Short mmCIF file of C-alpha atoms in Angstrom, two decimals:
data_model
loop_
_atom_site.label_atom_id
_atom_site.label_comp_id
_atom_site.label_asym_id
_atom_site.label_seq_id
_atom_site.Cartn_x
_atom_site.Cartn_y
_atom_site.Cartn_z
CA PRO A 1343 -14.68 -21.59 -11.47
CA LEU A 1344 -14.61 -19.80 -8.56
CA ALA A 1345 -15.88 -22.30 -5.53
CA PRO A 1346 -19.84 -22.35 -4.34
CA ARG A 1347 -20.97 -24.90 -1.40
CA ALA A 1348 -20.67 -28.49 -3.04
CA LYS A 1349 -24.42 -29.26 -2.33
CA GLU A 1350 -27.24 -26.82 -3.16
CA GLU A 1351 -29.92 -26.08 -0.68
CA ALA A 1352 -33.94 -26.22 -2.01
CA ASN A 1353 -34.39 -23.18 0.04
CA PRO A 1354 -31.24 -20.59 -0.63
CA SER A 1355 -31.88 -18.31 1.93
CA GLN A 1356 -31.51 -21.07 4.17
CA HIS A 1357 -27.26 -21.01 3.93
CA THR A 1358 -25.31 -20.17 6.69
CA ARG A 1359 -22.48 -18.65 4.13
CA THR A 1360 -23.96 -15.59 3.37
CA THR A 1361 -23.21 -13.57 0.43
CA GLY A 1362 -24.70 -10.92 -1.56
CA THR A 1363 -27.52 -9.10 0.63
CA ALA A 1364 -27.02 -10.95 3.65
CA ALA A 1365 -23.32 -10.45 3.85
CA ALA A 1366 -23.51 -7.15 2.54
CA THR A 1367 -26.00 -5.86 5.73
CA GLU A 1368 -22.89 -6.03 8.34
CA LEU A 1369 -22.75 -9.59 8.95
CA SER A 1370 -24.72 -8.62 12.11
CA ALA A 1371 -26.02 -12.27 12.00
CA VAL A 1372 -22.42 -14.23 12.21
CA ALA A 1373 -21.98 -17.68 10.40
CA PRO A 1374 -21.53 -20.85 12.74
CA ARG A 1375 -18.48 -21.57 14.31
CA SER A 1376 -16.90 -25.05 13.14
CA LYS A 1377 -15.38 -27.19 15.46
CA GLY A 1378 -11.87 -26.41 15.86
CA SER A 1379 -12.26 -22.64 14.86
CA ARG A 1380 -11.53 -19.47 17.50
CA GLU A 1381 -14.47 -18.63 19.49
CA ALA A 1382 -15.01 -15.11 18.11
CA PRO A 1383 -18.07 -12.68 19.98
CA THR A 1384 -21.19 -11.81 17.84
CA ARG A 1385 -21.69 -8.20 17.28
CA LYS A 1386 -24.26 -7.24 20.42
CA ARG A 1387 -25.46 -3.80 20.82
CA SER A 1388 -27.76 -3.29 24.49
CA LYS A 1389 -30.71 -0.36 24.00
CA VAL A 1390 -31.36 2.08 26.59
CA GLU A 1391 -34.66 3.76 25.88
CA GLY A 1392 -34.28 3.64 22.10
CA LYS A 1393 -30.56 4.52 22.65
CA GLN A 1394 -27.38 2.60 22.18
CA SER A 1395 -25.24 2.06 25.35
CA MET A 1396 -21.49 1.92 25.79
CA SER A 1397 -21.68 -0.63 28.26
CA ALA A 1398 -20.88 -3.11 24.69
CA PRO A 1399 -18.58 -2.95 22.24
CA ALA A 1400 -20.52 -1.59 19.36
CA PHE A 1401 -18.88 -3.72 16.88
CA SER A 1402 -17.02 -7.45 17.04
CA LEU A 1403 -15.23 -9.55 15.33
CA PRO A 1404 -17.31 -12.26 13.74
CA ALA A 1405 -16.74 -15.82 13.92
CA LEU A 1406 -15.80 -17.97 10.68
CA HIS A 1407 -17.32 -20.51 9.26
CA TYR A 1408 -14.83 -22.96 8.63
CA ASP A 1409 -11.11 -23.70 10.59
CA TYR A 1410 -8.48 -21.47 9.16
CA SER A 1411 -7.02 -24.41 7.89
CA ALA A 1412 -10.09 -24.74 5.39
CA LEU A 1413 -8.37 -22.89 2.64
CA GLU A 1414 -4.72 -25.11 2.41
CA PRO A 1415 -2.84 -24.99 0.37
CA HIS A 1416 -3.69 -21.98 -1.47
CA ILE A 1417 -4.21 -20.13 1.87
CA ASP A 1418 -2.60 -21.09 4.62
CA ALA A 1419 -3.32 -21.30 8.44
CA THR A 1420 -1.02 -19.10 9.58
CA THR A 1421 -1.99 -16.34 7.02
CA MET A 1422 -5.77 -16.80 8.16
CA THR A 1423 -5.27 -17.30 11.57
CA ILE A 1424 -3.11 -13.58 12.09
CA HIS A 1425 -5.62 -12.25 9.08
CA HIS A 1426 -8.61 -12.46 11.47
CA THR A 1427 -7.03 -11.91 14.55
CA LYS A 1428 -4.94 -9.58 14.16
CA HIS A 1429 -5.69 -7.06 11.33
CA HIS A 1430 -9.09 -7.78 11.37
CA ASN A 1431 -9.68 -7.65 14.62
CA THR A 1432 -7.66 -4.21 14.74
CA TYR A 1433 -9.98 -2.72 12.34
CA VAL A 1434 -12.73 -3.64 15.00
CA ASN A 1435 -10.90 -1.93 17.77
CA ASN A 1436 -10.16 0.98 15.94
CA MET A 1437 -14.04 1.39 15.61
CA ASN A 1438 -15.06 0.93 18.81
CA ALA A 1439 -12.82 3.63 19.89
CA VAL A 1440 -13.79 6.55 17.61
CA CYS A 1441 -17.19 5.19 18.47
CA GLN A 1442 -16.64 6.53 22.01
CA LYS A 1443 -15.15 9.44 20.95
CA ASP A 1444 -18.23 10.04 18.89
CA ALA A 1445 -21.58 8.93 19.86
CA SER A 1446 -23.15 9.61 17.02
CA LEU A 1447 -21.35 7.23 14.95
CA LEU A 1448 -23.76 4.46 16.66
CA SER A 1449 -26.79 5.86 14.93
CA LEU A 1450 -25.29 4.20 11.85
CA ASP A 1451 -24.94 0.14 11.44
CA LEU A 1452 -21.66 -0.63 9.73
CA VAL A 1453 -23.31 -0.52 5.75
CA ALA A 1454 -24.50 2.75 6.64
CA LEU A 1455 -21.59 3.86 7.82
CA ASN A 1456 -19.51 3.13 4.72
CA GLN A 1457 -22.21 4.63 2.68
CA LYS A 1458 -22.05 7.84 4.45
CA VAL A 1459 -18.01 7.62 4.13
CA GLY A 1460 -17.10 11.01 2.46
CA ASP A 1461 -20.61 13.24 3.73
CA THR A 1462 -19.76 15.42 6.42
CA SER A 1463 -23.60 16.13 7.17
CA ALA A 1464 -23.45 11.91 8.45
CA ILE A 1465 -19.85 11.51 9.83
CA SER A 1466 -17.60 14.48 11.05
CA ALA A 1467 -14.58 15.41 9.12
CA ASP A 1468 -12.61 15.20 12.16
CA VAL A 1469 -13.13 11.20 12.62
CA MET A 1470 -13.65 10.60 8.75
CA THR A 1471 -10.76 8.89 8.17
CA THR A 1472 -10.66 6.84 10.91
CA VAL A 1473 -14.08 5.21 9.99
CA ARG A 1474 -13.18 5.44 6.47
CA ASN A 1475 -10.29 3.11 7.19
CA ASN A 1476 -11.52 0.73 9.96
CA GLY A 1477 -15.04 0.92 9.38
CA GLY A 1478 -14.11 -0.13 5.43
CA GLY A 1479 -11.61 -2.58 7.13
CA HIS A 1480 -14.50 -4.21 9.19
CA TRP A 1481 -16.89 -4.43 6.41
CA ASN A 1482 -14.09 -5.55 3.59
CA HIS A 1483 -12.96 -8.58 6.05
CA SER A 1484 -16.63 -9.63 7.20
CA PHE A 1485 -18.06 -9.72 3.75
CA PHE A 1486 -14.57 -11.65 2.80
CA TRP A 1487 -14.64 -14.58 5.08
CA THR A 1488 -18.13 -14.79 4.02
CA VAL A 1489 -17.11 -15.72 0.19
CA LEU A 1490 -13.92 -17.84 1.05
CA GLY A 1491 -14.70 -21.80 1.06
CA LYS A 1492 -12.56 -25.11 1.09
CA PRO A 1493 -11.01 -25.71 -2.13
CA ALA A 1494 -13.00 -29.63 -2.47
CA ASP A 1495 -16.55 -27.71 -2.46
CA ASN A 1496 -15.93 -26.15 -5.98
CA ASN A 1497 -18.90 -26.97 -8.67
CA GLY A 1498 -19.16 -23.62 -9.98
CA PRO A 1499 -21.49 -20.79 -10.39
CA SER A 1500 -25.05 -20.70 -9.61
CA ALA A 1501 -27.16 -20.62 -12.71
CA GLU A 1502 -28.14 -17.16 -11.83
CA VAL A 1503 -25.03 -15.65 -11.31
CA LYS A 1504 -23.46 -17.32 -14.85
CA GLY A 1505 -26.09 -15.90 -16.59
CA ALA A 1506 -25.14 -12.70 -15.10
CA ILE A 1507 -21.82 -12.90 -15.74
CA ASP A 1508 -22.20 -14.15 -19.43
CA ALA A 1509 -24.52 -11.35 -20.01
CA ALA A 1510 -21.64 -8.73 -18.63
CA PHE A 1511 -18.60 -10.32 -19.75
CA GLY A 1512 -19.42 -13.19 -22.71
CA SER A 1513 -18.05 -15.89 -20.44
CA PHE A 1514 -17.41 -17.29 -17.30
CA ASP A 1515 -13.01 -17.29 -18.35
CA GLN A 1516 -13.48 -13.60 -19.49
CA MET A 1517 -15.24 -12.61 -16.47
CA GLN A 1518 -12.36 -14.37 -14.27
CA SER A 1519 -9.35 -12.72 -16.49
CA ALA A 1520 -11.16 -9.31 -16.09
CA PHE A 1521 -11.40 -9.78 -12.15
CA ASN A 1522 -7.83 -11.26 -11.82
CA ALA A 1523 -6.53 -8.23 -14.07
CA ALA A 1524 -8.17 -5.70 -11.06
CA ALA A 1525 -6.41 -7.74 -8.23
CA ALA A 1526 -3.19 -8.38 -9.56
CA GLY A 1527 -3.13 -4.81 -11.19
CA ARG A 1528 -4.18 -2.51 -7.92
CA PHE A 1529 -1.25 -0.62 -7.28
CA GLY A 1530 -0.47 -1.01 -3.94
CA SER A 1531 -3.25 -2.53 -1.18
CA GLY A 1532 -6.47 -2.80 -1.83
CA TRP A 1533 -9.22 -5.09 -3.16
CA ALA A 1534 -10.72 -6.61 -6.32
CA TRP A 1535 -14.55 -6.35 -6.51
CA LEU A 1536 -17.24 -7.74 -8.40
CA GLY A 1537 -20.55 -6.03 -8.32
CA VAL A 1538 -24.28 -5.23 -9.15
CA ASP A 1539 -24.50 -2.16 -10.55
CA ALA A 1540 -27.36 -0.01 -8.30
CA ALA A 1541 -28.59 1.33 -12.07
CA SER A 1542 -28.25 -1.36 -14.76
CA LYS A 1543 -28.34 -4.58 -12.29
CA GLY A 1544 -26.07 -5.61 -14.61
CA LEU A 1545 -22.54 -7.10 -13.14
CA VAL A 1546 -19.09 -4.22 -12.59
CA ILE A 1547 -15.64 -5.27 -11.99
CA THR A 1548 -13.70 -2.40 -10.37
CA SER A 1549 -10.77 -2.08 -7.18
CA THR A 1550 -10.35 0.13 -4.40
CA PRO A 1551 -7.47 1.34 -2.80
CA ASN A 1552 -6.80 0.53 0.85
CA GLN A 1553 -10.03 -0.42 2.54
CA ASP A 1554 -12.28 1.62 0.22
CA ASN A 1555 -15.24 -0.69 -0.80
CA PRO A 1556 -17.63 -0.05 -4.07
CA LEU A 1557 -20.28 0.89 -0.60
CA MET A 1558 -18.30 4.26 -0.43
CA THR A 1559 -20.36 6.15 -3.64
CA ALA A 1560 -18.51 9.28 -2.74
CA VAL A 1561 -14.89 8.19 -2.63
CA VAL A 1562 -15.10 5.62 -5.26
CA ASP A 1563 -14.81 5.46 -9.19
CA LYS A 1564 -17.25 2.35 -9.16
CA PRO A 1565 -19.53 2.44 -6.86
CA CYS A 1566 -21.59 -0.94 -6.93
CA ILE A 1567 -23.01 -3.81 -4.45
CA PRO A 1568 -20.38 -6.18 -4.07
CA ILE A 1569 -20.94 -9.72 -4.16
CA LEU A 1570 -17.54 -10.87 -4.57
CA GLY A 1571 -14.58 -9.30 -3.18
CA LEU A 1572 -10.41 -10.12 -2.86
CA ASP A 1573 -7.80 -8.76 -0.21
CA VAL A 1574 -4.56 -7.93 -1.66
CA TRP A 1575 -3.33 -6.18 0.91
CA GLU A 1576 0.35 -8.34 1.53
CA HIS A 1577 -0.75 -9.25 4.75
CA ALA A 1578 -3.73 -11.63 3.12
CA TYR A 1579 -0.90 -13.89 1.06
CA TYR A 1580 2.52 -12.93 1.88
CA LEU A 1581 3.91 -15.73 4.02
CA LYS A 1582 2.64 -18.18 1.07
CA TYR A 1583 3.50 -15.66 -1.89
CA GLN A 1584 5.50 -13.21 -1.01
CA ASN A 1585 6.12 -10.87 -3.93
CA LYS A 1586 3.68 -13.57 -6.63
CA ARG A 1587 0.39 -11.22 -5.96
CA PRO A 1588 -0.55 -13.27 -9.64
CA GLU A 1589 0.05 -16.08 -7.86
CA TYR A 1590 -2.26 -15.83 -5.56
CA VAL A 1591 -5.02 -13.68 -7.31
CA ALA A 1592 -5.21 -17.04 -9.88
CA LEU A 1593 -5.52 -18.87 -7.42
CA SER A 1594 -7.47 -17.43 -5.31
CA THR A 1595 -9.88 -17.10 -7.72
CA LEU A 1596 -9.59 -20.65 -9.16
CA LYS A 1597 -10.09 -22.47 -5.85
CA THR A 1598 -11.45 -20.35 -2.43
CA LEU A 1599 -13.51 -18.17 -3.45
CA SER A 1600 -17.55 -18.43 -4.06
CA LEU A 1601 -20.58 -17.33 -6.44
CA SER A 1602 -22.70 -20.16 -5.55
CA LEU A 1603 -25.69 -18.17 -3.91
CA PRO A 1604 -28.34 -15.71 -5.29
CA PHE A 1605 -27.65 -11.96 -5.42
CA PRO A 1606 -28.90 -8.95 -4.76
CA PHE A 1607 -29.90 -6.23 -7.02
CA ALA A 1608 -30.57 -3.62 -4.05
CA LEU A 1609 -29.12 -3.45 -0.84
CA ARG A 1610 -31.14 -3.78 2.84
CA SER A 1611 -29.52 -2.31 5.41
CA GLU A 1612 -30.52 -4.23 9.13
CA LYS A 1613 -30.20 -3.05 12.45
CA ASP A 1614 -29.81 -5.57 15.32
CA GLN A 1615 -32.67 -6.10 17.37
#
């Protein structure tokens, strides 16, 4: 089964590994660092008379809550290191650069920026593609790191999630097969998602190209609130799996992705204090 935390805590809100609502809020509360993981700054926004100052970056690279080698042998440490410190960090740097160009973007947090992609009344047309690609890349990866976990931490999905999976797909195995097919079948680069449909409150599976995600309601085929995501860009797996994406997908969903925590039926967007 998809790999959650080995121990369930009495109060799920106390988990430091966040999924669902907490993960989908821009992840401004960064997961704690484990020994051996690289230091990464938390996101901080200074405010002057109610407006954010440009003296500090608007966005920053979140720290991982596990070592780069923690997902071995399924996702190798070299890939994780490059993926986090190079690829993800590039999206962060590009978002900070576009905020320097268009300070109006600072009025929106990362979730809101993703939700407003395609809406030129909220994001100007001349920076829309940059925000779509890099704001999407930043949110997608920040979320992705929170749903990855050590292969040993594997005791199946929570009862809440399992009930929703059974209702939507008939069984866990059928859901996993559909998710793997969406991930393996995404042409070119992109993501596969399991999420909550805002209207029906049921689970749906979808995939998106490039750095799009289901929060981008104006541009995606099937909007939803993600509770699970898998990166199928080649940079996520090529060093180990080369052209064998289905093998990467199958092992990732079996061994490293987590569905252990309760998931949201509404999306909160939290601003930094």
